[in-house]
Coordinates of C-alpha atoms in Angstrom, one line a residue:
Chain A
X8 CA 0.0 0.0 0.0
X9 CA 0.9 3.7 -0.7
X10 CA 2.3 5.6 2.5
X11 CA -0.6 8.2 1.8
X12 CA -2.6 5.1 2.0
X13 CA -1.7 4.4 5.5
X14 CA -1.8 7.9 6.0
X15 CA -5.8 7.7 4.7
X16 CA -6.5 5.1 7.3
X17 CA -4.9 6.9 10.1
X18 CA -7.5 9.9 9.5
X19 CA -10.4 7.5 10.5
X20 CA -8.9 7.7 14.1
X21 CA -11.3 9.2 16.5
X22 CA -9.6 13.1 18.1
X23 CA -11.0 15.1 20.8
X24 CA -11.5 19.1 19.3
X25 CA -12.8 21.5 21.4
X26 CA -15.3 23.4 18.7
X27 CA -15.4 27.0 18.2
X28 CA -19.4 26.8 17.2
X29 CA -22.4 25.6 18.0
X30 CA -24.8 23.1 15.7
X31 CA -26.7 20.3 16.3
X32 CA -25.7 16.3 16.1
X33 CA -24.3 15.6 12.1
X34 CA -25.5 12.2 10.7
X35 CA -22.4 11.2 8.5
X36 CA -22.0 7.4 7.1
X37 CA -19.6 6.8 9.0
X38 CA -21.4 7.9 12.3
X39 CA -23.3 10.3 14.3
X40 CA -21.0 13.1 15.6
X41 CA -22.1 16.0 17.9
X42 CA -23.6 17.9 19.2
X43 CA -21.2 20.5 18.9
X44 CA -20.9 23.6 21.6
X45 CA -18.4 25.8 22.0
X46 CA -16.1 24.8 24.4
X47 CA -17.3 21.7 25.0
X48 CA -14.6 19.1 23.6
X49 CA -16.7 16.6 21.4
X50 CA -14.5 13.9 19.7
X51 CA -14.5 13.4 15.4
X52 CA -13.0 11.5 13.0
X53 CA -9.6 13.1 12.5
X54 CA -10.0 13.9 9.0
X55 CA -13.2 15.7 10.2
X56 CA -11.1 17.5 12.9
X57 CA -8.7 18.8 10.1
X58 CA -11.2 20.2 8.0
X59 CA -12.5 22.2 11.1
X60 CA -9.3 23.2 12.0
X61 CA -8.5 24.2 8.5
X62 CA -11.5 26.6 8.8
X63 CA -10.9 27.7 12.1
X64 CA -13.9 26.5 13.4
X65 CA -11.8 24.4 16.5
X66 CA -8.7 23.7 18.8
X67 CA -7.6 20.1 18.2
X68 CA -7.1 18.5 21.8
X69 CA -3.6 16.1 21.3
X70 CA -4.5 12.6 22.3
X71 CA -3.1 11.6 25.7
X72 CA 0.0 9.7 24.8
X73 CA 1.2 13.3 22.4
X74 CA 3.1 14.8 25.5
X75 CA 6.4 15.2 26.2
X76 CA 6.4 13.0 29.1
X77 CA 4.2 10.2 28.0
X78 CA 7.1 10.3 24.6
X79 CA 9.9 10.2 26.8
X80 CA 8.6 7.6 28.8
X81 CA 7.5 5.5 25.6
X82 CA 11.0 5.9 23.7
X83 CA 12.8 5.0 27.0
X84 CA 11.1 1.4 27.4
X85 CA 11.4 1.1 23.3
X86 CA 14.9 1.8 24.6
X87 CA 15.5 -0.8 27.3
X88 CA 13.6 -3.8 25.7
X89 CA 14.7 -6.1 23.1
X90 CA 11.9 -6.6 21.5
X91 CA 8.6 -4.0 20.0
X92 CA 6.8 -2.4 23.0
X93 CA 3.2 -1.4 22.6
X94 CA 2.8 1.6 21.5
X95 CA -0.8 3.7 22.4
X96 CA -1.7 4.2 19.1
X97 CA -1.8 2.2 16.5
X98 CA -1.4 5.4 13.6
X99 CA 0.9 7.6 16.1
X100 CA 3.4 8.3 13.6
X101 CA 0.8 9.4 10.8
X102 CA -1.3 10.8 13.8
X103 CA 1.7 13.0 14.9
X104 CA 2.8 14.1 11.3
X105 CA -0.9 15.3 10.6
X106 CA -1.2 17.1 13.6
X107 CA 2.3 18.5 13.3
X108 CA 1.5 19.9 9.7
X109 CA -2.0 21.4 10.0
X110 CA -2.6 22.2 13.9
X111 CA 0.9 22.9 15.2
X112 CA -0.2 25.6 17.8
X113 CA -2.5 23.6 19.9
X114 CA 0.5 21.0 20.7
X115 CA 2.4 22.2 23.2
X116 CA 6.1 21.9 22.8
X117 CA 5.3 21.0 19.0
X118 CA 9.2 20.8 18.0
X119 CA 9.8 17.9 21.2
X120 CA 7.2 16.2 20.4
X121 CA 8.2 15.8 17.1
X122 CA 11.7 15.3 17.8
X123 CA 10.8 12.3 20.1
X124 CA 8.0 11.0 17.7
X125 CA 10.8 10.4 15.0
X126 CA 13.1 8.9 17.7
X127 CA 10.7 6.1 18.4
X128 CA 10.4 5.7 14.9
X129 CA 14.1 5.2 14.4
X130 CA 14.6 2.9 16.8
X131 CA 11.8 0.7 15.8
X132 CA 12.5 0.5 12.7
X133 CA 16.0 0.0 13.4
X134 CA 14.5 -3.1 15.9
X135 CA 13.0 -4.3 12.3
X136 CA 16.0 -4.5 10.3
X137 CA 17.8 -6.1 12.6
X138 CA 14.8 -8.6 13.2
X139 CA 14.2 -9.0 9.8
X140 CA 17.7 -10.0 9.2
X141 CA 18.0 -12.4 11.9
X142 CA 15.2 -14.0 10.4
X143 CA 16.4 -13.8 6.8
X144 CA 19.1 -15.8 8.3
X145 CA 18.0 -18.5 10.5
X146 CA 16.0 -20.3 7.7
X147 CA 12.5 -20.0 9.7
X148 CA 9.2 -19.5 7.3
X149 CA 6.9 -17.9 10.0
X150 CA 7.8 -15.1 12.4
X151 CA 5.5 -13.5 15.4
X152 CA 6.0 -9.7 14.8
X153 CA 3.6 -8.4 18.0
X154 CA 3.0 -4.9 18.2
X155 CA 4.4 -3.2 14.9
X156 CA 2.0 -0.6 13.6
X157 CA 0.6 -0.6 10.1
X158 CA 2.9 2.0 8.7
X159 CA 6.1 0.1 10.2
X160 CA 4.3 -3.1 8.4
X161 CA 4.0 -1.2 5.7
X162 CA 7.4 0.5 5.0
X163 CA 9.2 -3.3 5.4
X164 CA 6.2 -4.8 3.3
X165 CA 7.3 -4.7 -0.4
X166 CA 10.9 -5.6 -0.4
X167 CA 10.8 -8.0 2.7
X168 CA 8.1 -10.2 1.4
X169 CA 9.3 -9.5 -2.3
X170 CA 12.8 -11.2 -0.8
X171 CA 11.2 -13.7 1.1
X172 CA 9.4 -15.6 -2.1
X173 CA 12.9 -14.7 -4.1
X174 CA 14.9 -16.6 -1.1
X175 CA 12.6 -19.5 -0.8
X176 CA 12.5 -20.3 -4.6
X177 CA 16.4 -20.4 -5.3
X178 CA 16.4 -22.2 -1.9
X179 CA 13.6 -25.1 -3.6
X180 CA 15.4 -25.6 -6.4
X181 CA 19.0 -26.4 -5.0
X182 CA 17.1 -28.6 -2.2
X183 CA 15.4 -31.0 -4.9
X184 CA 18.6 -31.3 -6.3
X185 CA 20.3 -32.1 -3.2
X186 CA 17.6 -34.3 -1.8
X187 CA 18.5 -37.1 -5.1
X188 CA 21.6 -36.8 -3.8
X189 CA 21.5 -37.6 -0.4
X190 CA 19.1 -40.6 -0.9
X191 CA 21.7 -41.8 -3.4
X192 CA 24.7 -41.3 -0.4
X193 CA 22.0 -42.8 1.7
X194 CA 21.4 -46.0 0.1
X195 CA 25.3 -46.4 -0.5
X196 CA 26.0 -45.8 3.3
X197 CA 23.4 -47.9 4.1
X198 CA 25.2 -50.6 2.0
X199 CA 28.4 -49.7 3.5
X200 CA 26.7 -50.1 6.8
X201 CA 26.0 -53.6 6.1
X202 CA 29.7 -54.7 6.2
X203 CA 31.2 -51.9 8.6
X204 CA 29.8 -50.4 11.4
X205 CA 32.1 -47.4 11.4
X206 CA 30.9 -44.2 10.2
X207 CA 32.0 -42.6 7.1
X208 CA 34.6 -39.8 7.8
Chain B
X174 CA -11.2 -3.4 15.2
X175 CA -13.6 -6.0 16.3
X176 CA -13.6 -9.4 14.8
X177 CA -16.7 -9.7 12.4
X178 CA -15.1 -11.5 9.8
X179 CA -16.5 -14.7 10.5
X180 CA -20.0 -14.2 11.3
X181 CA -21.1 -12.8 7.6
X182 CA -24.0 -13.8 8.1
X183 CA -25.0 -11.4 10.4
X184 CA -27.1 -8.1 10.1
X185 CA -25.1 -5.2 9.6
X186 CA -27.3 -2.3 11.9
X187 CA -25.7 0.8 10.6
X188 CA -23.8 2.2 7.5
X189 CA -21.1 2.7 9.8
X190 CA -20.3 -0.4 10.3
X191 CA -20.8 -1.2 6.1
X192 CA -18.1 1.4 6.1
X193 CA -15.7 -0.4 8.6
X194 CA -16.3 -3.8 7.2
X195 CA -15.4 -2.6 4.0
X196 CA -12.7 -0.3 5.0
X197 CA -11.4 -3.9 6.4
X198 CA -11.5 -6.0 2.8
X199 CA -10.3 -2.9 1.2
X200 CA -7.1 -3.1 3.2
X201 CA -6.9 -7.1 2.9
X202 CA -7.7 -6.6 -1.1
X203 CA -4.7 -4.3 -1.6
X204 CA -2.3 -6.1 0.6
X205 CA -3.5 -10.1 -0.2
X206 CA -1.7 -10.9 -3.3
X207 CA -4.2 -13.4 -4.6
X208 CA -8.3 -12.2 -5.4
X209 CA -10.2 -12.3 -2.5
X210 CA -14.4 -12.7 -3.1
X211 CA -15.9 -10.0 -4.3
X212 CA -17.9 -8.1 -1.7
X213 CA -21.2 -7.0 -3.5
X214 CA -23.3 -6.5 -0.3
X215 CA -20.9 -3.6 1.0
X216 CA -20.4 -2.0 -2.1
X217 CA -23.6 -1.5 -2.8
X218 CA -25.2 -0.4 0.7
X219 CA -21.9 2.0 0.5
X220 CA -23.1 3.4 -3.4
X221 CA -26.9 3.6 -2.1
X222 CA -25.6 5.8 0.9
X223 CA -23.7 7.8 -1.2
X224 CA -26.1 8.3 -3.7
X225 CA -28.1 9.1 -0.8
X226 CA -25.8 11.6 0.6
X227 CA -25.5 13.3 -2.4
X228 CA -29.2 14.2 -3.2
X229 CA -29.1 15.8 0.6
X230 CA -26.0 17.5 -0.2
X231 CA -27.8 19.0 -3.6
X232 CA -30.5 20.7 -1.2
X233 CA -27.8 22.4 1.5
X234 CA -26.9 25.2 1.2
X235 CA -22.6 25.6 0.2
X236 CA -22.2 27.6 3.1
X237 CA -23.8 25.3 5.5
X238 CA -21.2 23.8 8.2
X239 CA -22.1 20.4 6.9
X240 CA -21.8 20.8 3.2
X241 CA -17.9 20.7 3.3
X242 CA -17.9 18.2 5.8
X243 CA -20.7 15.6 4.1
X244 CA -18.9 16.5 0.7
X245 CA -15.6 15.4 1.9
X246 CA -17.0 11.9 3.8
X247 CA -18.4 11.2 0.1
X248 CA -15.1 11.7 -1.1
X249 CA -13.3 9.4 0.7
X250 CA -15.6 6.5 0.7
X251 CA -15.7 7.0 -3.1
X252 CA -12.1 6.8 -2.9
X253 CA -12.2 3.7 -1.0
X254 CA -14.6 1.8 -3.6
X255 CA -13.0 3.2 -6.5
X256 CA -9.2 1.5 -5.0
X257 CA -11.0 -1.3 -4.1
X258 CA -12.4 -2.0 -7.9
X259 CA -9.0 -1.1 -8.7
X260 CA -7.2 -3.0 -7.2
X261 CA -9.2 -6.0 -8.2
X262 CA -9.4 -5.6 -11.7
X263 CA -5.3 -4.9 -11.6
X264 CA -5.5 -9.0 -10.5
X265 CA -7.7 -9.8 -12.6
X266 CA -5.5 -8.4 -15.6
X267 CA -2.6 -10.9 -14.4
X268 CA -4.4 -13.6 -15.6
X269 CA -5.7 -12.0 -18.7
X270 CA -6.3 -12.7 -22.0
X271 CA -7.3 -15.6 -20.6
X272 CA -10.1 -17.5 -18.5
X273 CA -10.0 -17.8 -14.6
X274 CA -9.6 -20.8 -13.7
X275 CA -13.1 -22.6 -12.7
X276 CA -12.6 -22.0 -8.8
X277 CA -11.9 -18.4 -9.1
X278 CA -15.7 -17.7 -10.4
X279 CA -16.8 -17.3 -7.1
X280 CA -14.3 -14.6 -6.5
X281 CA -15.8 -12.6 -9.3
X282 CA -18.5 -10.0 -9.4
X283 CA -21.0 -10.3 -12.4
X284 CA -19.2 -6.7 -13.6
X285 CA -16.0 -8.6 -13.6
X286 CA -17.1 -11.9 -15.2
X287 CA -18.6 -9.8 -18.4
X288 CA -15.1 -7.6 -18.5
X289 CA -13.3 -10.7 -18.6
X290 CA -15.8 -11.9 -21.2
X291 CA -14.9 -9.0 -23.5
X292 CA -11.4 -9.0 -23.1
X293 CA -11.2 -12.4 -24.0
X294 CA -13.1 -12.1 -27.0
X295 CA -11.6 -9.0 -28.0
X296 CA -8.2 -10.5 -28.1
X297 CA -9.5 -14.1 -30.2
X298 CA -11.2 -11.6 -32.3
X299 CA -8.0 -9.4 -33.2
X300 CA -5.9 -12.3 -33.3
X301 CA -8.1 -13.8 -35.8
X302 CA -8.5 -10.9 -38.1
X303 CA -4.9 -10.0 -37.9
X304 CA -3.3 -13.3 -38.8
X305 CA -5.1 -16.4 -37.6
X306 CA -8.0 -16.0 -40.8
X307 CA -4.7 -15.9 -43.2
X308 CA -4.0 -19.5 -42.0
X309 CA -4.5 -23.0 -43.3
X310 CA -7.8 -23.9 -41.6
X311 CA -6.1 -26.4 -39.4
X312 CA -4.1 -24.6 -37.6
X313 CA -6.9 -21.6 -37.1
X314 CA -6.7 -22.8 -33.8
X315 CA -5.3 -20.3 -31.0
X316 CA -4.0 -21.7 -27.6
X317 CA -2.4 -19.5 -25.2
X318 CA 0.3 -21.7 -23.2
X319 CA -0.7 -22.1 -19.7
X320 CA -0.2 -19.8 -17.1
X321 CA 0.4 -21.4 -13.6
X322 CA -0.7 -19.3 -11.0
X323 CA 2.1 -18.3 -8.5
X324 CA 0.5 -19.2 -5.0
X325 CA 3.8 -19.1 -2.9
X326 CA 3.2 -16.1 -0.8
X327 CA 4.6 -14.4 2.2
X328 CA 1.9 -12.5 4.0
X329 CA 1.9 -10.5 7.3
X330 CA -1.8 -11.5 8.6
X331 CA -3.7 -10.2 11.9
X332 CA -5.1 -12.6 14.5
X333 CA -8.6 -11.5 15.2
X334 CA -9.1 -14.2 17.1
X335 CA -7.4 -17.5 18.9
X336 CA -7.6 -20.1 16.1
X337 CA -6.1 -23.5 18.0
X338 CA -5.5 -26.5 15.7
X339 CA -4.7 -24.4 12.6
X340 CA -1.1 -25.6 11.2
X341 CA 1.3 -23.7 9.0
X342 CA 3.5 -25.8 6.9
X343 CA 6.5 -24.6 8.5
X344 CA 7.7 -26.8 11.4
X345 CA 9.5 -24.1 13.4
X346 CA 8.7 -20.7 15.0
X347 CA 10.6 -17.7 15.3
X348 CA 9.9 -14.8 18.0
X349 CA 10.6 -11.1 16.5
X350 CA 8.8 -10.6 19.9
X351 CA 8.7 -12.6 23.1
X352 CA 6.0 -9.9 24.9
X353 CA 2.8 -11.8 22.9
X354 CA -1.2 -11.5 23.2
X355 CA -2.2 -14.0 21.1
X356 CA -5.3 -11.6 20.2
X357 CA -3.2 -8.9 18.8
X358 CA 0.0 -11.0 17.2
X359 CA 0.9 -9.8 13.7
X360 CA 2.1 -13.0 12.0
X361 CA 4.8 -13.4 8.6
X362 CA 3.6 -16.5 7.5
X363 CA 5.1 -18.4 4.3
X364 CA 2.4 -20.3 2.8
X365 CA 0.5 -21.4 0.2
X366 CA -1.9 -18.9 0.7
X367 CA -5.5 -20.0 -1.1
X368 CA -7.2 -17.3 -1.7
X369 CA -10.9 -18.8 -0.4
X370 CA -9.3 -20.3 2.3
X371 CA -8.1 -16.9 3.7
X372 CA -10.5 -14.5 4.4
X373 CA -9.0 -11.3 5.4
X374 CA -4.9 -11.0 4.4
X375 CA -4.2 -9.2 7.3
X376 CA -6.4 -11.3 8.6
X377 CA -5.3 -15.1 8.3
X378 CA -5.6 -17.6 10.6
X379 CA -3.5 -17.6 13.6
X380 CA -0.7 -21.0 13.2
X381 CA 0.4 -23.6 15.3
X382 CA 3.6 -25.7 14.2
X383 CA 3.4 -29.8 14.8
X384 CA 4.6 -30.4 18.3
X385 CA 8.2 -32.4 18.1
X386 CA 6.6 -35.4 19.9
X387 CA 4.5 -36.0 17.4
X388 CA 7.2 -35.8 14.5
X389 CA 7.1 -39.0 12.3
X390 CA 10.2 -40.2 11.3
X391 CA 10.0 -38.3 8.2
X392 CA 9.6 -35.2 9.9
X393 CA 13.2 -36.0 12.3
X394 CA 15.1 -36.5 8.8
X395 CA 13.8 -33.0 7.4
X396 CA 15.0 -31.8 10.6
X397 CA 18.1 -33.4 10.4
X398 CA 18.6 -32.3 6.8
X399 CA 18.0 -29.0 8.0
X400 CA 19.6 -27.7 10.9
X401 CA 22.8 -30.4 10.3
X402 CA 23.3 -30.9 6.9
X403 CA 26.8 -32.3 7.2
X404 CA 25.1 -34.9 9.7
X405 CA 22.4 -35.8 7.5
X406 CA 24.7 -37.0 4.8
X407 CA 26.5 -39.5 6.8
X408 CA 23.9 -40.7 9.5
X409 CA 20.6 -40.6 7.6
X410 CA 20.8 -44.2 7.2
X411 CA 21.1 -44.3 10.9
X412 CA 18.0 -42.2 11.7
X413 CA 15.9 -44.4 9.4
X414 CA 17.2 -47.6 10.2
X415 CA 16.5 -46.7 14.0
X416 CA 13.2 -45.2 13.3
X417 CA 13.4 -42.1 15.1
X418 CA 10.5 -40.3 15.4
X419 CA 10.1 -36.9 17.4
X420 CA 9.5 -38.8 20.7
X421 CA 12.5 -41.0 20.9
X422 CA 14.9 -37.8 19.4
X423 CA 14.0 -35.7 22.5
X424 CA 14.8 -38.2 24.9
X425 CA 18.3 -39.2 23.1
X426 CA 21.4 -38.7 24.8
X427 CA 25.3 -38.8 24.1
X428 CA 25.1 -43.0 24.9
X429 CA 22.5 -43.4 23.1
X430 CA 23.8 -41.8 19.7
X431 CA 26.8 -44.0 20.5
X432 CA 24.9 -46.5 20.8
X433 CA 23.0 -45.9 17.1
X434 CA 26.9 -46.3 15.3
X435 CA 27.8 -41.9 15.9
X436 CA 30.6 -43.0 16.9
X437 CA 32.8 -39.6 16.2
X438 CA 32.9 -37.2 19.2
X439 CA 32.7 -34.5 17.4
X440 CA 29.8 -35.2 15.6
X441 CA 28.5 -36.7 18.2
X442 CA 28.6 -33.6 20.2
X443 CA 27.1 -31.5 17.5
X444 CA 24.3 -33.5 17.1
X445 CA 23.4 -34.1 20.7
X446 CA 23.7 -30.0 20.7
X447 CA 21.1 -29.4 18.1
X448 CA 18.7 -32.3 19.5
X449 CA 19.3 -30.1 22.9
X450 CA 18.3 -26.9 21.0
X451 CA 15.0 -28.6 19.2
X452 CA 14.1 -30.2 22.8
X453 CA 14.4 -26.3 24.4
X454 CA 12.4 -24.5 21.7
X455 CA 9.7 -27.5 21.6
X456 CA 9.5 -26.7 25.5
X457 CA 9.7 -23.0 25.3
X458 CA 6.4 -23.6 22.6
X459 CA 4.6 -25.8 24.7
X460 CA 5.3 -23.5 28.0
X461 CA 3.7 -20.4 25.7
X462 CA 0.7 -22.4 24.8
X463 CA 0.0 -23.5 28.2
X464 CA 0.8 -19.4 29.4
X465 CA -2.1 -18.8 26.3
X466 CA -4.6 -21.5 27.6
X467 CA -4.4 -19.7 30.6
X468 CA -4.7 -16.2 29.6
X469 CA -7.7 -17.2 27.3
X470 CA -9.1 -18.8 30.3
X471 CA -8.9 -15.7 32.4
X472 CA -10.7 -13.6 30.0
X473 CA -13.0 -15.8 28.0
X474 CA -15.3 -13.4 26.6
X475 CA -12.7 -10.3 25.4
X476 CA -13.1 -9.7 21.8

């Protein structure tokens, strides 16, 4: 999938806004949101939230894991464990970058946050390509990856999986080979067995 | 995301939920690389609502609050049908200019079936005018060579849900991640992915490997062959002629592979290492499923 894909997706998340106007409950497809009263924080779809934002028409409230603090505390266990840690939200890198670009002002410390945001990211990722080669390696077919997002997913999809098949075919074909071979040094140590128990060396 | 991929048959209350189911095969659709089944029921409860929403929108005012917001919900579920027909008929052209194979019928939409009608006929028909009506009528005959359908995959899939007793043709598991809820895992499976067999892509079926005990003797010597080659070459015979299955392999010892004619130290030593490992992770597997059964226990009704 494209990255604006993911990106797509992560606007379905439901954001708290505090609205700047008042109106009644709005029936959408996807929902009933509302009613809307100034002041009053009401939570929307996050693509809905942009579009008010865009107008002016409300403050976007950053969900509870976008503070400093809650970051810091985040990247420090992604830090100190060796394997993927949950993380709050499963869009928080698409989440972040949304927020970043269109409501900057009503994040406090927007620059940290960012900062912080793209450290996780770093180090998870990093996490993957060292996981992903560890498993390139060790010849398994099926791996248990817990707790990577969709965009992380999504960013190792194409060439890991693309790889994968590539590996596992010229892997086949040399194995077929080499399995006519062995039952033939089978059979012959087997008939070598018959006379002399000692091993082959 | 709730799980709702298995109980189809149930009445969808709201168009919200039409939205999220479809939002759901969407995302499977453009990640699965085989055709899933065609999902007529959501796409068109998701058209009638947007034809719906459009006639509203007609009568509001462009200044209304709602306008730009209804307008731009329309957009994006547009979007997400248009991608989603997309990204099916970009399949669908794989296979093209010729016929699905029989099974896939079910896959198709009626839509689909008559595009792959015309493109077939199209083709015969321009391959006939162009050179096949200039032939000797024998050989006025066209046949395409067969296509074999590349079903070797490697998927990530979702667990929705616990799925016990499903296997996955590998025989061995590794952990990216040893923190695990077995409701949440995201799985890299390499398999024969059939495309009606697997619902959602993201969404396959949680796997369980064989447990070791239960290995035949076949399954010891594809062991063997794999994580000691060298060995496997020189003491296959052995193996077979002792008929070790899983059982008697994790209760082997240094005697007893003396005992089989591994009479070398070295290899003898190797060998009793690798049956050490296979014994630990078999343990570690078993120690996670009984953690699992446990946890499932303790919250039986979650999901």
């Amino acid at each position: 999938m494209e990255t604006q894909e993911v990106e797509f997706i992560a606007e379905n998340t439901l954001i708290e806004i505090v609205p700047k106007f008042n109106h009644a409950v709005i029936h959408l497809i996807t929902g009933d949101f509302g009613p809307f009263i100034a002041g009053m924080p009401v939570s929307v779809p996050l693509w809905a939230a942009l579009n008010f934002r865009q107008r002016q028409k409300c403050r976007i409230l950053p969900p509870a894991w976008m503070t400093v603090e809650e970051l810091e505390k985040i990247k420090q266990e992604e830090k100190d464990s060796q394997v993927f840690t949950r993380i709050p939200s499963e869009h928080y890198r698409e989440i972040t970058q949304l927020l970043l670009e269109n409501a900057t002002p009503d994040i406090p410390r927007a620059d940290e946050v960012h900062t912080l945001v793209k450290d996780i990211w770093d180090m998870r990722l990093a996490k993957l390509r060292s996981s992903t080669d560890v498993f390139i390696k060790s010849d398994e077919v099926h791996a248990q990856v817990d707790h990577l997002t969709m965009m992380e997913l999504n960013t190792v999809r194409p060439l890991l999986l693309t790889s994968l098949r590539f590996v596992s075919r010229l892997k086949k074909n040399p194995e077929e080979q080499n399995s006519t071979i062995n039952d033939s040094s089978t059979s012959f140590s087997v008939s070598m067995q018959v006379s002399d128990s000692e091993p082959m060396q | 995301m709730s799980d709702n991929s298995d109980n189809e048959v149930e009445e969808l209350s709201s168009a919200a939920q039409v939205a999220q189911r479809f939002q759901e095969w969407w995302i499977s659709e453009r990640n699965c690389p085989v055709l899933l089944p065609y999902q007529g029921e959501l796409v068109d409860c998701l058209l009638d609502q947007l034809d719906h929403m459009r006639q509203g929108l007609a009568q509001l005012k462009a200044s209304d609050l709602r306008a730009g917001l209804h307008r731009l919900e329309v957009e994006r579920i547009q979007y997400l049908i248009n991608d989603y027909l997309r990204s099916r008929l970009k399949k669908i052209h794989k296979f093209l200019p010729q016929r699905p194979a029989p099974d896939m019928n079910v896959l198709l939409s009626d839509q689909e079936r008559t595009f792959i009608d015309d493109v077939v006929n199209a083709t015969f028909k321009h391959f006939h005018a162009s050179a096949l009506s200039q032939m000797p009528t024998g050989m006025q005959q066209l046949s395409l060579p067969e296509r074999a359908e590349e079903r070797d995959h490697y998927v990530f899939c979702r667990v929705k849900k616990a799925a016990p007793g499903v296997m996955v043709d590998a025989d061995s598991i590794v952990d990216f991640d040893v923190a695990k809820s077995s409701q949440s895992a995201g799985h890299l499976l390499g398999s024969n992915t059939s495309s009606q067999a697997s619902t959602n892509d993201d969404e396959l079926r949680k796997k369980t490997p064989v447990p070791v005990v239960l290995w035949k003797n076949a399954d010891v010597m594809r062991w063997l062959k794999r994580c000691c080659a060298d060995q496997h070459t020189m003491y296959a015979h052995l193996f077979l002629e002792h008929d070790i299955t899983g059982r008697s392999l994790v209760r082997m010892n240094e005697c007893s592979l003396e005992k089989m004619g591994i009479t070398n130290p070295d290899h003898k030593s190797e060998l009793f290492r690798e049956i050490l490992k296979l014994k630990l992770k078999s343990d570690i597997l078993e120690i996670k499923d009984l953690e699992r059964a446990g946890a499932d226990q303790s919250r039986p009704s979650s999901n």
